[in-house]
Short mmCIF file of C-alpha atoms and ligand atoms in Angstrom, two decimals:
data_model
loop_
_atom_site.label_atom_id
_atom_site.label_comp_id
_atom_site.label_asym_id
_atom_site.label_seq_id
_atom_site.Cartn_x
_atom_site.Cartn_y
_atom_site.Cartn_z
CA MET A 1 115.56 56.20 -120.60
CA LEU A 2 111.78 56.57 -120.68
CA VAL A 3 111.75 56.94 -116.91
CA SER A 4 114.12 59.85 -116.99
CA VAL A 5 112.02 61.94 -119.38
CA PRO A 6 109.01 62.46 -117.09
CA ALA A 7 111.51 62.90 -114.29
CA LEU A 8 112.94 65.80 -116.27
CA GLY A 9 109.47 67.28 -116.70
CA GLY A 10 108.93 66.86 -112.98
CA LEU A 11 112.19 68.59 -112.28
CA LEU A 12 111.24 71.55 -114.44
CA THR A 13 108.19 72.14 -112.30
CA THR A 14 109.62 71.21 -108.93
CA GLY A 15 109.18 74.03 -106.52
CA CYS A 16 106.24 75.46 -108.48
CA SER A 17 102.74 75.20 -107.11
CA ASP A 18 100.23 72.54 -108.17
CA THR A 19 98.97 75.05 -110.70
CA PHE A 20 101.77 74.01 -113.05
CA ARG A 21 101.56 70.26 -112.52
CA PRO A 22 98.85 67.82 -113.59
CA PRO A 23 97.43 65.82 -110.66
CA THR A 24 98.30 62.62 -112.51
CA VAL A 25 100.75 62.03 -115.32
CA ARG A 26 100.57 59.25 -117.91
CA SER A 27 103.51 56.90 -118.23
CA GLY A 28 106.41 57.17 -120.64
CA LEU A 29 107.11 59.97 -123.08
CA ILE A 30 103.50 61.07 -123.16
CA GLY A 31 103.79 61.75 -119.42
CA ALA A 32 106.63 64.16 -120.09
CA ALA A 33 104.39 65.85 -122.66
CA ASP A 34 101.58 66.07 -120.03
CA VAL A 35 103.85 67.95 -117.65
CA LEU A 36 105.40 70.20 -120.30
CA THR A 37 102.04 71.04 -121.91
CA MET A 38 100.39 72.03 -118.67
CA SER A 39 103.35 73.87 -117.17
CA THR A 40 103.90 75.83 -120.40
CA SER A 41 100.20 76.72 -120.77
CA ARG A 42 99.96 77.80 -117.19
CA TRP A 43 103.09 79.90 -117.43
CA LEU A 44 101.70 81.64 -120.52
CA GLN A 45 98.34 82.09 -118.77
CA ARG A 46 99.79 83.14 -115.43
CA ASP A 47 97.97 86.50 -115.56
CA GLN A 48 94.67 84.73 -116.34
CA PRO A 49 93.97 86.36 -119.73
CA LEU A 50 90.54 85.77 -121.24
CA ALA A 51 90.13 83.20 -124.00
CA ARG A 52 89.29 84.92 -127.28
CA GLU A 53 85.75 86.27 -127.50
CA PHE A 54 84.06 86.84 -130.84
CA GLY A 55 81.46 89.14 -132.32
CA ARG A 56 77.85 87.99 -132.88
CA GLU A 57 78.52 87.67 -136.63
CA HIS A 58 80.83 84.71 -135.95
CA ILE A 59 78.24 82.58 -134.16
CA ALA A 60 77.76 79.26 -135.98
CA PRO A 61 74.26 78.90 -137.49
CA GLU A 62 73.86 75.63 -135.60
CA PHE A 63 75.84 74.49 -132.62
CA PRO A 64 76.38 70.69 -132.75
CA THR A 65 75.17 68.28 -130.10
CA TRP A 66 77.84 65.71 -129.40
CA GLY A 67 78.45 62.71 -127.14
CA GLN A 68 75.50 62.13 -124.84
CA THR A 69 72.57 64.18 -126.10
CA ASN A 70 69.62 62.93 -124.02
CA PRO A 71 70.38 60.89 -120.88
CA ASP A 72 68.19 57.83 -120.52
CA ASP A 73 67.43 58.49 -116.86
CA GLU A 74 63.93 58.52 -115.42
CA ARG A 75 64.46 61.36 -112.95
CA TYR A 76 66.21 63.43 -115.58
CA GLN A 77 63.36 62.96 -118.05
CA GLN A 78 60.94 64.00 -115.29
CA HIS A 79 62.95 67.22 -114.81
CA VAL A 80 62.86 67.87 -118.56
CA SER A 81 59.06 67.49 -118.60
CA GLU A 82 58.80 69.92 -115.65
CA GLN A 83 61.19 72.42 -117.33
CA PHE A 84 63.59 71.81 -114.42
CA ARG A 85 61.28 73.57 -111.93
CA HIS A 86 62.03 70.99 -109.22
CA TRP A 87 65.63 70.37 -110.24
CA ALA A 88 68.32 71.22 -107.67
CA LEU A 89 72.10 71.16 -107.67
CA PRO A 90 73.85 69.99 -104.50
CA VAL A 91 77.22 71.68 -103.90
CA GLY A 92 79.23 69.86 -101.26
CA GLY A 93 82.62 68.71 -100.08
CA LEU A 94 85.12 71.35 -99.02
CA VAL A 95 82.81 74.39 -99.04
CA GLN A 96 82.00 76.32 -95.87
CA GLN A 97 78.24 75.92 -96.28
CA PRO A 98 77.20 72.91 -98.36
CA ARG A 99 73.82 73.61 -99.94
CA SER A 100 71.55 73.06 -102.91
CA PHE A 101 70.78 75.57 -105.64
CA SER A 102 67.63 75.66 -107.71
CA LEU A 103 67.95 76.80 -111.32
CA ALA A 104 66.33 80.08 -110.22
CA ASP A 105 69.02 80.51 -107.51
CA ILE A 106 71.72 80.02 -110.14
CA LYS A 107 70.05 82.44 -112.56
CA ALA A 108 69.82 85.01 -109.74
CA LEU A 109 73.63 85.17 -109.48
CA PRO A 110 75.30 87.88 -111.61
CA ALA A 111 75.45 86.36 -115.12
CA ARG A 112 78.24 86.35 -117.66
CA THR A 113 77.72 86.07 -121.42
CA GLN A 114 80.61 85.13 -123.71
CA ILE A 115 80.95 84.28 -127.41
CA THR A 116 83.72 81.69 -127.62
CA ALA A 117 85.05 78.82 -129.72
CA HIS A 118 84.34 75.29 -128.53
CA VAL A 119 87.12 72.95 -129.65
CA CYS A 120 86.33 69.25 -129.56
CA GLU A 121 89.29 66.91 -129.38
CA GLN A 122 87.46 64.73 -131.93
CA GLY A 123 88.01 67.22 -134.70
CA TRP A 124 85.38 69.93 -134.83
CA SER A 125 84.92 73.41 -133.46
CA ALA A 126 82.11 75.95 -133.36
CA ILE A 127 81.52 79.43 -132.02
CA ALA A 128 78.55 80.08 -129.76
CA GLU A 129 77.26 82.48 -127.14
CA TRP A 130 77.05 81.07 -123.63
CA THR A 131 75.31 82.62 -120.63
CA GLY A 132 75.74 81.42 -117.10
CA ALA A 133 76.87 82.00 -113.55
CA PRO A 134 80.60 82.24 -112.85
CA LEU A 135 81.58 79.14 -110.90
CA SER A 136 83.47 81.29 -108.39
CA LEU A 137 80.24 83.14 -107.51
CA LEU A 138 78.36 79.88 -106.99
CA LEU A 139 81.08 78.65 -104.63
CA GLU A 140 80.98 81.99 -102.80
CA ALA A 141 77.24 81.51 -102.36
CA ALA A 142 78.11 78.22 -100.64
CA GLY A 143 80.23 80.15 -98.13
CA GLY A 144 83.43 79.87 -100.17
CA VAL A 145 85.86 76.97 -100.32
CA LYS A 146 87.88 75.68 -97.39
CA PRO A 147 91.65 76.37 -97.39
CA GLU A 148 92.51 72.78 -98.31
CA ALA A 149 90.27 72.82 -101.44
CA ARG A 150 92.19 72.07 -104.64
CA TYR A 151 89.76 70.74 -107.26
CA VAL A 152 86.12 71.07 -108.18
CA VAL A 153 84.56 67.82 -109.39
CA PHE A 154 81.40 67.76 -111.53
CA HIS A 155 79.13 64.75 -111.84
CA GLY A 156 76.82 64.37 -114.85
CA VAL A 157 73.48 62.61 -115.05
CA ASP A 158 75.00 60.24 -117.64
CA ARG A 159 77.82 59.25 -115.23
CA TRP A 160 80.26 61.54 -117.06
CA TYR A 161 82.53 63.30 -114.53
CA GLU A 162 85.22 65.92 -114.79
CA SER A 163 87.35 68.10 -112.57
CA ILE A 164 89.24 71.37 -112.78
CA ASP A 165 91.74 72.99 -110.44
CA MET A 166 91.41 76.29 -108.60
CA PHE A 167 93.39 78.19 -111.28
CA GLU A 168 90.60 77.30 -113.72
CA VAL A 169 87.83 77.75 -111.14
CA VAL A 170 88.67 81.40 -110.45
CA HIS A 171 88.92 82.34 -114.14
CA PRO A 172 86.13 84.78 -115.11
CA GLN A 173 85.11 82.72 -118.17
CA THR A 174 84.61 79.55 -116.13
CA ILE A 175 80.84 79.55 -115.98
CA LEU A 176 77.97 77.19 -115.34
CA ALA A 177 75.98 77.85 -118.50
CA TYR A 178 72.18 77.68 -118.68
CA GLY A 179 71.86 79.69 -121.90
CA LEU A 180 73.03 79.04 -125.47
CA ASN A 181 72.75 81.70 -128.18
CA GLY A 182 70.20 83.64 -126.13
CA GLU A 183 67.89 80.67 -125.52
CA GLU A 184 67.56 78.18 -122.65
CA LEU A 185 70.31 75.57 -122.91
CA PRO A 186 68.80 72.75 -125.01
CA VAL A 187 68.75 69.17 -123.72
CA GLY A 188 71.18 68.11 -126.46
CA ASN A 189 73.76 70.57 -125.16
CA GLY A 190 73.45 69.55 -121.49
CA ALA A 191 70.35 71.17 -119.97
CA PRO A 192 69.84 72.57 -117.48
CA LEU A 193 73.48 73.28 -116.66
CA ARG A 194 76.86 72.60 -118.25
CA LEU A 195 80.37 73.77 -117.61
CA ARG A 196 82.12 76.22 -119.94
CA VAL A 197 85.84 76.12 -119.41
CA GLU A 198 86.99 78.07 -122.44
CA ARG A 199 90.71 77.34 -122.32
CA GLN A 200 90.21 73.57 -122.46
CA CYS A 201 88.95 71.05 -125.01
CA GLY A 202 85.39 69.83 -125.51
CA TYR A 203 85.52 66.88 -123.15
CA LYS A 204 86.26 69.08 -120.11
CA ASN A 205 83.00 71.01 -120.74
CA ILE A 206 80.76 68.58 -118.90
CA LYS A 207 77.04 68.63 -119.65
CA PHE A 208 73.98 67.56 -117.56
CA ILE A 209 75.68 68.54 -114.28
CA GLN A 210 73.84 66.97 -111.35
CA SER A 211 76.20 67.65 -108.45
CA ILE A 212 79.37 69.53 -107.59
CA GLU A 213 81.95 68.44 -105.07
CA VAL A 214 84.99 70.37 -103.84
CA VAL A 215 87.93 68.10 -102.92
CA ASP A 216 91.58 68.23 -101.86
CA SER A 217 92.56 65.20 -103.97
CA LEU A 218 91.25 63.39 -107.04
CA ALA A 219 92.45 60.01 -105.84
CA GLY A 220 89.00 59.04 -104.52
CA ILE A 221 87.10 59.87 -107.73
CA ARG A 222 86.38 56.65 -109.68
CA ARG A 223 89.69 55.48 -111.23
CA GLY A 224 91.56 58.35 -109.63
CA THR A 225 92.60 60.65 -112.50
CA GLY A 226 89.77 63.13 -112.02
CA GLY A 227 87.65 62.58 -115.11
CA LEU A 228 85.96 60.00 -117.29
CA SER A 229 88.15 60.93 -120.26
CA SER A 230 91.39 60.94 -118.27
CA ASP A 231 90.40 57.66 -116.58
CA PHE A 232 90.32 56.27 -120.13
CA GLY A 233 93.64 57.70 -121.27
CA PHE A 234 93.13 61.37 -122.18
CA HIS A 235 95.26 64.03 -120.51
CA TRP A 236 93.48 65.48 -117.44
CA PHE A 237 94.58 68.93 -118.59
CA GLY A 238 92.75 69.55 -121.87
CA GLY A 239 94.40 72.86 -122.77
CA VAL A 240 93.51 74.09 -126.27
N1 MTE B 301 77.82 64.73 -119.50
C1 MTE B 301 78.50 64.79 -120.65
N2 MTE B 301 79.25 65.87 -120.90
C2 MTE B 301 79.94 65.97 -122.05
C3 MTE B 301 79.94 64.93 -123.01
C4 MTE B 301 79.12 63.79 -122.73
O1 MTE B 301 79.01 62.84 -123.54
N3 MTE B 301 78.41 63.76 -121.54
N4 MTE B 301 80.69 65.06 -124.17
C5 MTE B 301 81.79 66.05 -124.14
C6 MTE B 301 82.36 66.35 -125.45
S1 MTE B 301 83.51 65.27 -126.08
C7 MTE B 301 82.08 67.52 -126.11
S2 MTE B 301 82.86 67.95 -127.56
C8 MTE B 301 81.05 68.44 -125.60
C9 MTE B 301 79.95 68.57 -126.65
O2 MTE B 301 79.04 69.56 -126.27
P1 MTE B 301 77.77 69.80 -127.16
O3 MTE B 301 76.92 68.57 -127.15
O4 MTE B 301 77.11 70.99 -126.55
O5 MTE B 301 78.28 70.08 -128.56
O6 MTE B 301 80.48 68.01 -124.38
C10 MTE B 301 81.34 67.34 -123.51
N5 MTE B 301 80.65 67.10 -122.27
MO1 MO B 302 84.62 66.49 -127.58
#
């Protein structure tokens, strides 16, 4: 019985592109929910609407710092003390021209500022203003992605890792943020660079990004589900 339920979910999305299907599905009933949640969200979002943006008056007086707030890593602490002047972000894998970006390179890309609600799966939410470079523009600056590219994987200094698919990558609000509420992104919130992926829960918004890798499959990333949280049982698709 339990086997047939995910099979039903699979059937519903058979013939649709990967956009509607999670790369991995948990077992049992919850697996059926994984497929239905993602396929339904993606159907509703098929025209890539923006997540709700708010007015300045809704910004929370203090945006929380949560999870890892100051990685205990010697090189990272060195970068903090140098205000990230010598920090660089390698972008590799399935891009036409793998390269590194300094923080100044990233800030030189056309910026996007958005006031959005962050929704943590652990029961809190807060509205803040984020400024950063659209991920799609960064990938373009690396020559664009190769035709077989399907996911972008982010690695954090604290060994956190996450991935998103191309549907999320091309969304205009998917940015690599270096600014929070008009200031430099604080260490507690992931300095110098963190992902904002506004249609997904807190855990997908990886902080302390230290490298980016474009891949055709998530199977080779640690335990194979594409993220630290999903490797430990969360749904890879963290749709809000
Ligand atoms: N590298 C890294 N990224 C992370 C985390 C973390 O512990 N390490 N925690 C996640 C979770 S669960 C949430 S809710 C947000 C918290 O972001 P904040 O500290 O800016 O509030 O970051 C996410 N990204
Ligand atoms: Mo979270």
